[in-house]
PDB file of C-alpha atoms in Angstrom:
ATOM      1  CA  UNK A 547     -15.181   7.671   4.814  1.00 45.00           C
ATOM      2  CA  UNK A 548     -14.031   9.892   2.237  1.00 46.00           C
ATOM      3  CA  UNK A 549     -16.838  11.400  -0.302  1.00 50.00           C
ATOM      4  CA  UNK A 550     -17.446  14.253  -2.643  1.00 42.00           C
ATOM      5  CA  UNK A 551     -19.387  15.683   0.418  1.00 47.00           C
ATOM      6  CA  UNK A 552     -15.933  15.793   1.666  1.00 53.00           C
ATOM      7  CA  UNK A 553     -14.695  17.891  -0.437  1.00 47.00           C
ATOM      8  CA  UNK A 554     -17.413  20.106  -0.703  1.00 47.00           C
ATOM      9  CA  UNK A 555     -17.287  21.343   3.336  1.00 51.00           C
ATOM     10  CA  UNK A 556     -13.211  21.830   2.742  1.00 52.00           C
ATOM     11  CA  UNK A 557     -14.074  24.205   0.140  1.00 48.00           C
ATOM     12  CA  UNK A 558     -16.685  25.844   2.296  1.00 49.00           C
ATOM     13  CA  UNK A 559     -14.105  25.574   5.449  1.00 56.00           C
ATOM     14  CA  UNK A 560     -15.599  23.308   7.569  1.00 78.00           C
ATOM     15  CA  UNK A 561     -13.851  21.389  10.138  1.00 89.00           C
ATOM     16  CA  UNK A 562     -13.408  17.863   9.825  1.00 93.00           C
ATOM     17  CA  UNK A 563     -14.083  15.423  12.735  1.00 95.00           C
ATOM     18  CA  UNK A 564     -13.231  11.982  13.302  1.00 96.00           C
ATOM     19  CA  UNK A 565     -14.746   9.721  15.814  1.00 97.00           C
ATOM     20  CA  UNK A 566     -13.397   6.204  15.628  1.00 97.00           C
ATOM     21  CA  UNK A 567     -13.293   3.144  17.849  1.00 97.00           C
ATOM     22  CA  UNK A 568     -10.605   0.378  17.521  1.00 97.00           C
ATOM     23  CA  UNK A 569     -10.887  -3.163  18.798  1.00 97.00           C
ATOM     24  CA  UNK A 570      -7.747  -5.678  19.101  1.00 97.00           C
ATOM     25  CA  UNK A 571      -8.248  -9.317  20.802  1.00 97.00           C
ATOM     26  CA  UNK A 572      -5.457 -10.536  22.093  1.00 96.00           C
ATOM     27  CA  UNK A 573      -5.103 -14.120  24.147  1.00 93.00           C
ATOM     28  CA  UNK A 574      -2.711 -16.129  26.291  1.00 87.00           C
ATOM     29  CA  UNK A 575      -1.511 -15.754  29.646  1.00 81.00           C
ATOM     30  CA  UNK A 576       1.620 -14.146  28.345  1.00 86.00           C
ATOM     31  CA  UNK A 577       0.109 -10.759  27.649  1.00 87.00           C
ATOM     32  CA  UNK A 578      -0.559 -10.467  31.694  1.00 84.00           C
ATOM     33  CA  UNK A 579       2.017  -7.257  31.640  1.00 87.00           C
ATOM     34  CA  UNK A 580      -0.287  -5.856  28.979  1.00 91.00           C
ATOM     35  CA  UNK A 581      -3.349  -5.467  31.760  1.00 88.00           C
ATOM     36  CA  UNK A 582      -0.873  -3.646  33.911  1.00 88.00           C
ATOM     37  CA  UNK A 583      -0.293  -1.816  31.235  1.00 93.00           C
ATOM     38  CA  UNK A 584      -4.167  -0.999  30.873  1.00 93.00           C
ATOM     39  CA  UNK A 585      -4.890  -0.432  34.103  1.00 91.00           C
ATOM     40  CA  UNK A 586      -2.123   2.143  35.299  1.00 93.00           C
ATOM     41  CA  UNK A 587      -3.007   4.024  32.305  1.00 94.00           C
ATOM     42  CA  UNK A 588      -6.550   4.034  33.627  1.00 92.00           C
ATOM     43  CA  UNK A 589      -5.953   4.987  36.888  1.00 92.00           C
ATOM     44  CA  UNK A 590      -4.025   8.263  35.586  1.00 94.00           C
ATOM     45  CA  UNK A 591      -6.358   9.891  32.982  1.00 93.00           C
ATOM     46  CA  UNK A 592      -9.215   9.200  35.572  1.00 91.00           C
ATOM     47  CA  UNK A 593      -6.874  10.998  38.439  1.00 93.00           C
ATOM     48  CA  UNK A 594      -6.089  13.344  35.672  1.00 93.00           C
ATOM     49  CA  UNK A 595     -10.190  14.198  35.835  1.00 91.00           C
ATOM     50  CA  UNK A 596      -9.874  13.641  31.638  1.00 83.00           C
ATOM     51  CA  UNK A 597      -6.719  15.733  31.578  1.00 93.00           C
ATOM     52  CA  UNK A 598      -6.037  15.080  27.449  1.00 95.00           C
ATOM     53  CA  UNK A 599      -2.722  15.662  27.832  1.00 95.00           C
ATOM     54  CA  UNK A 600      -2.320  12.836  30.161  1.00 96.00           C
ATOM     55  CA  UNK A 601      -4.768  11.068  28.502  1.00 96.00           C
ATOM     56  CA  UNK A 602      -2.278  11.510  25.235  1.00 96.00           C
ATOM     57  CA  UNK A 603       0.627  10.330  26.980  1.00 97.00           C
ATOM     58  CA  UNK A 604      -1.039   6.743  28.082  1.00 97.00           C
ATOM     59  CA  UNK A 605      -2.676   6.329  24.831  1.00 97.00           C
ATOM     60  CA  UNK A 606       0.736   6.098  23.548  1.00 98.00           C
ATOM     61  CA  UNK A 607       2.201   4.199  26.019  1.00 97.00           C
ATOM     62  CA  UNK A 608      -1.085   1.308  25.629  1.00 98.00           C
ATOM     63  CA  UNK A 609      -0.697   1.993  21.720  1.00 98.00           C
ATOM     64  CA  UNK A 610       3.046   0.878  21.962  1.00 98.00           C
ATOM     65  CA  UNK A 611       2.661  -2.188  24.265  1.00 97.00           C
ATOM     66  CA  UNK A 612      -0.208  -3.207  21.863  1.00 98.00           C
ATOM     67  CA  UNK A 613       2.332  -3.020  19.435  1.00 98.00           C
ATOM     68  CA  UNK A 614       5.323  -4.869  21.641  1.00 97.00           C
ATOM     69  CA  UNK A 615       2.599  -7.955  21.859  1.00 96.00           C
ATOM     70  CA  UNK A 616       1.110  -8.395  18.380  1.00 96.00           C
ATOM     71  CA  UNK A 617       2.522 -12.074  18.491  1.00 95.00           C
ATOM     72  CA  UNK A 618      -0.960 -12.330  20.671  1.00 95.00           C
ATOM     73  CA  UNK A 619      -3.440 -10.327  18.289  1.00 97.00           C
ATOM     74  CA  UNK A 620      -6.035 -13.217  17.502  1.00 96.00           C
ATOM     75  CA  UNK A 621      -8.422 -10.244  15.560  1.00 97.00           C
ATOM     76  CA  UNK A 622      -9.922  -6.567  15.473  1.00 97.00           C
ATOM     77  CA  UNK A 623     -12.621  -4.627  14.212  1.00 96.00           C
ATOM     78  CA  UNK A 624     -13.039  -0.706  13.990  1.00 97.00           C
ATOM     79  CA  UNK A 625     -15.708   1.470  13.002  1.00 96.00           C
ATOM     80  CA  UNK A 626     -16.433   5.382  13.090  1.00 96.00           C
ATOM     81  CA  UNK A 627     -17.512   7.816  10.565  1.00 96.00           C
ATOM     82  CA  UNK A 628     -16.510  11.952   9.707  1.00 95.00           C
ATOM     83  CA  UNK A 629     -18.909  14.395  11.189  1.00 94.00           C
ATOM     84  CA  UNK A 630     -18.376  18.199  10.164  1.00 93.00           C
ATOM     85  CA  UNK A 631     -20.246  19.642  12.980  1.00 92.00           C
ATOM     86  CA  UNK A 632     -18.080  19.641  16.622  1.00 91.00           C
ATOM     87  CA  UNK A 633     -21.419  19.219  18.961  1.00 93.00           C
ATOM     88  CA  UNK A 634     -22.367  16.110  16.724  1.00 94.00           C
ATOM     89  CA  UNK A 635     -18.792  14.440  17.498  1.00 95.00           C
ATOM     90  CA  UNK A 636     -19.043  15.003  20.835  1.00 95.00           C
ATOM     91  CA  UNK A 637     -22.608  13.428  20.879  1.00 96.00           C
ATOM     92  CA  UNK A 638     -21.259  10.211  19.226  1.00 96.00           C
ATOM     93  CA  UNK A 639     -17.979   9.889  20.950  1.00 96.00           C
ATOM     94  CA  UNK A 640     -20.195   9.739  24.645  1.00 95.00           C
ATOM     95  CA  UNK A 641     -22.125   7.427  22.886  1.00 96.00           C
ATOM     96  CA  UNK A 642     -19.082   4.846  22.042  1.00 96.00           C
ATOM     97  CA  UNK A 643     -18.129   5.579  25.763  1.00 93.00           C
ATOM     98  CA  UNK A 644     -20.988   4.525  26.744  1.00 93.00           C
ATOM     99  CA  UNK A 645     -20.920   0.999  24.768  1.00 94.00           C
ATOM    100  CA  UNK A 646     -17.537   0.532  25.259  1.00 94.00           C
ATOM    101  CA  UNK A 647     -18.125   1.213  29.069  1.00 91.00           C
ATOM    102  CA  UNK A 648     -20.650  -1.212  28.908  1.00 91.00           C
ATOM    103  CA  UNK A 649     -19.330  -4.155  27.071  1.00 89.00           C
ATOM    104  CA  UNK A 650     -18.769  -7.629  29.260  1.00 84.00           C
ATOM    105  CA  UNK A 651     -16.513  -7.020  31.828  1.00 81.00           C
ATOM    106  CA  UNK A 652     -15.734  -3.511  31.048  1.00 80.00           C
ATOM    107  CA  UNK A 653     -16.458  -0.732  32.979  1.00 58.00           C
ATOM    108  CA  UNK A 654     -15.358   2.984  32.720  1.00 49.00           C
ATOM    109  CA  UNK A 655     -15.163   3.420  36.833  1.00 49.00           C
ATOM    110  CA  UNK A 656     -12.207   4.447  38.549  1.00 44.00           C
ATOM    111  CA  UNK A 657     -12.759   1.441  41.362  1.00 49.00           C
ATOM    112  CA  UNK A 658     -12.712  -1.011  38.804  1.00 47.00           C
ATOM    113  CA  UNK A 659      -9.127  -0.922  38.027  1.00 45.00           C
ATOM    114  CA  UNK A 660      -7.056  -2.331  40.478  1.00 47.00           C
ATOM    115  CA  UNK A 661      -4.538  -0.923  42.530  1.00 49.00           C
ATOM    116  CA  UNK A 662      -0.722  -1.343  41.755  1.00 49.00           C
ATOM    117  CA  UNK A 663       0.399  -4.013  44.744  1.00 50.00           C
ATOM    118  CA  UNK A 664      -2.087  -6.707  43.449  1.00 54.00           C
ATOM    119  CA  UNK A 665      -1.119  -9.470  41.211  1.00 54.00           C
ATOM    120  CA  UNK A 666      -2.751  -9.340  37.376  1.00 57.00           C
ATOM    121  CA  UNK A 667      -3.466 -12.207  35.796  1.00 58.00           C
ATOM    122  CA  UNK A 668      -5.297 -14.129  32.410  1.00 58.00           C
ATOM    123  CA  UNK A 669      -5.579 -18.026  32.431  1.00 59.00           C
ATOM    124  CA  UNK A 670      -3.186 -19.578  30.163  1.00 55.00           C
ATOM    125  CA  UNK A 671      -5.837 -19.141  27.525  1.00 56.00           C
ATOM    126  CA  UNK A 672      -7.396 -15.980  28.767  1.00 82.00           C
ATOM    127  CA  UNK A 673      -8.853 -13.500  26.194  1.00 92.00           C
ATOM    128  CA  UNK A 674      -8.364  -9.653  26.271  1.00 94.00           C
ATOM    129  CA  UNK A 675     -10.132  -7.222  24.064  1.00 96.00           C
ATOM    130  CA  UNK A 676      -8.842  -3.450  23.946  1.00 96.00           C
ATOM    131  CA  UNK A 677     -11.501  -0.582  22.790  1.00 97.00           C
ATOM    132  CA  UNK A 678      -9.447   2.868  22.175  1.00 97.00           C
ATOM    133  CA  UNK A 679     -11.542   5.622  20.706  1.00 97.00           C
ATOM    134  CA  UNK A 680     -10.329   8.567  19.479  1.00 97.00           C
ATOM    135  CA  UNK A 681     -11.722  12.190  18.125  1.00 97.00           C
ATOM    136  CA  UNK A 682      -9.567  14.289  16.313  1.00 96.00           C
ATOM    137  CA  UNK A 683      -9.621  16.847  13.531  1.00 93.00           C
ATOM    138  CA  UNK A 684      -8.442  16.535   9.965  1.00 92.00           C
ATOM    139  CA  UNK A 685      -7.884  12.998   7.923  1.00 93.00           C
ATOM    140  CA  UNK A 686      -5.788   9.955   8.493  1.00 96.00           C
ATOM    141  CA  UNK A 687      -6.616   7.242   5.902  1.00 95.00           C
ATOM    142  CA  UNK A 688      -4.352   4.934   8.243  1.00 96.00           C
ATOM    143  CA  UNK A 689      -7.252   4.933  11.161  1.00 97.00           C
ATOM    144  CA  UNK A 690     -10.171   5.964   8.401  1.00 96.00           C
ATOM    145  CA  UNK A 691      -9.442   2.444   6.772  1.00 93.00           C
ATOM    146  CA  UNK A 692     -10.696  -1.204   7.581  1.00 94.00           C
ATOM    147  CA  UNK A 693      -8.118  -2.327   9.915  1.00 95.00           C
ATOM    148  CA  UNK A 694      -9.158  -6.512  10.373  1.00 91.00           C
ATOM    149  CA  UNK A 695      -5.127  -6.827   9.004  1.00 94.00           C
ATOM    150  CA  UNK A 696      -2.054  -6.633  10.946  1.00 96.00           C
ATOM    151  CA  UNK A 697      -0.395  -4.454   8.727  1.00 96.00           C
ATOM    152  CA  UNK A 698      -3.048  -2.072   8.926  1.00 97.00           C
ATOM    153  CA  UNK A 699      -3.811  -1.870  12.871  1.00 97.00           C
ATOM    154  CA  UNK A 700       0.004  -1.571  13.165  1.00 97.00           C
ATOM    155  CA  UNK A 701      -0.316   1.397  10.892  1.00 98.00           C
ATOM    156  CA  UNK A 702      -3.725   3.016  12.468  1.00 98.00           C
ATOM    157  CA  UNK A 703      -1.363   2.317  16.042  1.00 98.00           C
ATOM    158  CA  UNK A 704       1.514   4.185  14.878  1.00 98.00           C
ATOM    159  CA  UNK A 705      -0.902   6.912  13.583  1.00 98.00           C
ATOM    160  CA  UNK A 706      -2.511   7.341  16.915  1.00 97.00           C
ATOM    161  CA  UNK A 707       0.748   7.983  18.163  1.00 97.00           C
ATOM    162  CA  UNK A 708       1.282  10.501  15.526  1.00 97.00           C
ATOM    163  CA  UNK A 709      -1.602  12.338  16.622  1.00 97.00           C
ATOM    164  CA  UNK A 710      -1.089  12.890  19.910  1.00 96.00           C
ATOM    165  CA  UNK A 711       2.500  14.197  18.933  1.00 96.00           C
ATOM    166  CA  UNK A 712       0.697  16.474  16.290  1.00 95.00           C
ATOM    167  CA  UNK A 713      -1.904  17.771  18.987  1.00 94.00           C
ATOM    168  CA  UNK A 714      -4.493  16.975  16.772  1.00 94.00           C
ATOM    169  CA  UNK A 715      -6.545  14.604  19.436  1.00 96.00           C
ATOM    170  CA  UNK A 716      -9.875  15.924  20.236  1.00 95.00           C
ATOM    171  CA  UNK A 717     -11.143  13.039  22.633  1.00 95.00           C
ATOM    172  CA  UNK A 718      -9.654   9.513  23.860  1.00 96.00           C
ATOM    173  CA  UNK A 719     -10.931   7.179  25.339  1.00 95.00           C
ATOM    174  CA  UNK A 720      -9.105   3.366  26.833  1.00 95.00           C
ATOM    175  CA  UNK A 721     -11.518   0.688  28.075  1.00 95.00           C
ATOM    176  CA  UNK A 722     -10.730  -3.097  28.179  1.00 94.00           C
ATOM    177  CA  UNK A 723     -12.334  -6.497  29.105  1.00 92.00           C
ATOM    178  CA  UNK A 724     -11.560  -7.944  31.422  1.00 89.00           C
ATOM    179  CA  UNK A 725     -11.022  -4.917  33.537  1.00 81.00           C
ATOM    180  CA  UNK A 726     -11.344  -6.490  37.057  1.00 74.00           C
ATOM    181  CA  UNK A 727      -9.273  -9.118  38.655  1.00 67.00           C
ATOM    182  CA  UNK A 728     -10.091 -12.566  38.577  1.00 71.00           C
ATOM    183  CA  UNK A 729     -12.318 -11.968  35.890  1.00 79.00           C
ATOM    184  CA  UNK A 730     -12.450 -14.195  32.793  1.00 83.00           C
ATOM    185  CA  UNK A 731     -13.448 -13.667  29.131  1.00 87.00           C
ATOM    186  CA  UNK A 732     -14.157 -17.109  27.773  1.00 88.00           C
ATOM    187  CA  UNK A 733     -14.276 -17.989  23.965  1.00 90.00           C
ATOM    188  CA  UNK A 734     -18.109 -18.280  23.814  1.00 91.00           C
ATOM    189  CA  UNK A 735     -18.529 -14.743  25.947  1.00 91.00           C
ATOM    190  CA  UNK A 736     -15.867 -13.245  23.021  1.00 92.00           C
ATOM    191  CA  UNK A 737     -17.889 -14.292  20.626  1.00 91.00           C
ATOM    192  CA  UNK A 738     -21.587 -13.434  22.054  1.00 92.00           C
ATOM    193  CA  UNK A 739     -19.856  -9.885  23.380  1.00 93.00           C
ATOM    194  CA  UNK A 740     -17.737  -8.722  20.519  1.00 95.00           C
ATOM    195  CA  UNK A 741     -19.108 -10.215  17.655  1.00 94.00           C
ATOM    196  CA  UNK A 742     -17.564  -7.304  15.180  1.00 95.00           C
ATOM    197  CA  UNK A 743     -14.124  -8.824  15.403  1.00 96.00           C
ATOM    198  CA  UNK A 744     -12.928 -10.172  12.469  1.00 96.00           C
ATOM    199  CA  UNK A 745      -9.814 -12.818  13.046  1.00 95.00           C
ATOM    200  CA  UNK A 746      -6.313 -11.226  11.830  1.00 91.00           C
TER     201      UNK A 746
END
């Protein structure tokens, strides 16, 4: 993402935005903790009305458990680009909401996330694909870089951890599928669905 353009706006001052989206597949009915995981965090940045503060705090807390259960990562994708103007940013991170809100069995609505007394569950085989997107300010070649590794999501993880410590954040987002209970992503809706993932 990284050009002589880049260089060019520091010299002239401009600030630097990032938008980026990450995707990470993960499957088996042992990452069933991981959905409550999801969902709680869910539940607070929408009672939080967007709060990014709060929103901060969960994205670390879903960016650690993703960590805890990379046993189960089956593959990822990511994509994003640097925009130097703030309004621009803002345009394209409602329109990776939007998608990401969008995508099979996702949904960005407070009612879709169930409440804490019912059970969560994934078939012994069950497929789960978290989207976090991000906007922040300044450069982190750890989240700028092709991440379809496991060495490198772990690193663009950590880093989005980093951020929200370094109060750099701009914009988060957390979306998953499936969101709803009793809901099932199947190997052929993976692939028709999320065809950017690449297998790790």
């Amino acid at each position: 993402m990284s050009s002589w353009q880049d260089s060019f706006k520091k010299f002239t001052g401009k600030t630097r935005f990032v938008v980026s989206r990450l995707f990470i597949h993960l499957a088996g009915s042992e990452v069933t903790p991981l959905l409550g995981v999801l969902n709680r965090a869910v539940r607070e940045i929408v009672a939080s009305e967007g709060n990014l503060e709060v929103a901060g705090e969960e994205l670390v807390e879903v960016c650690q458990s993703l960590l805890q259960y990379d046993t189960y990562w089956q593959s990822a994708a990511n994509e994003g680009d640097v925009i130097w103007n703030e309004g621009e940013a803002g345009d394209f991170f409602d329109e990776l909401f939007t998608d990401s809100a969008s995508r099979y069995l996702s949904s960005g609505d407070n009612e879709d996330y169930e409440v804490d007394d019912q059970p969560l569950t994934l078939s012994p085989t069950g497929n789960l694909v978290v989207m976090l997107t991000v906007a922040f300010e300044g450069e982190v070649p750890d989240i700028e870089a092709d991440l379809a590794s496991m060495g490198a999501m772990t690193l663009a993880l950590k880093a989005l951890i980093n951020l929200h410590y370094q109060e750099k954040l701009r914009g988060i987002q957390i979306h998953f599928s499936p969101a709803r209970l009793g809901d099932e992503l199947d190997n052929e809706q993976l692939l028709l669905n999320f065809s950017e993932l690449i297998p790790l």
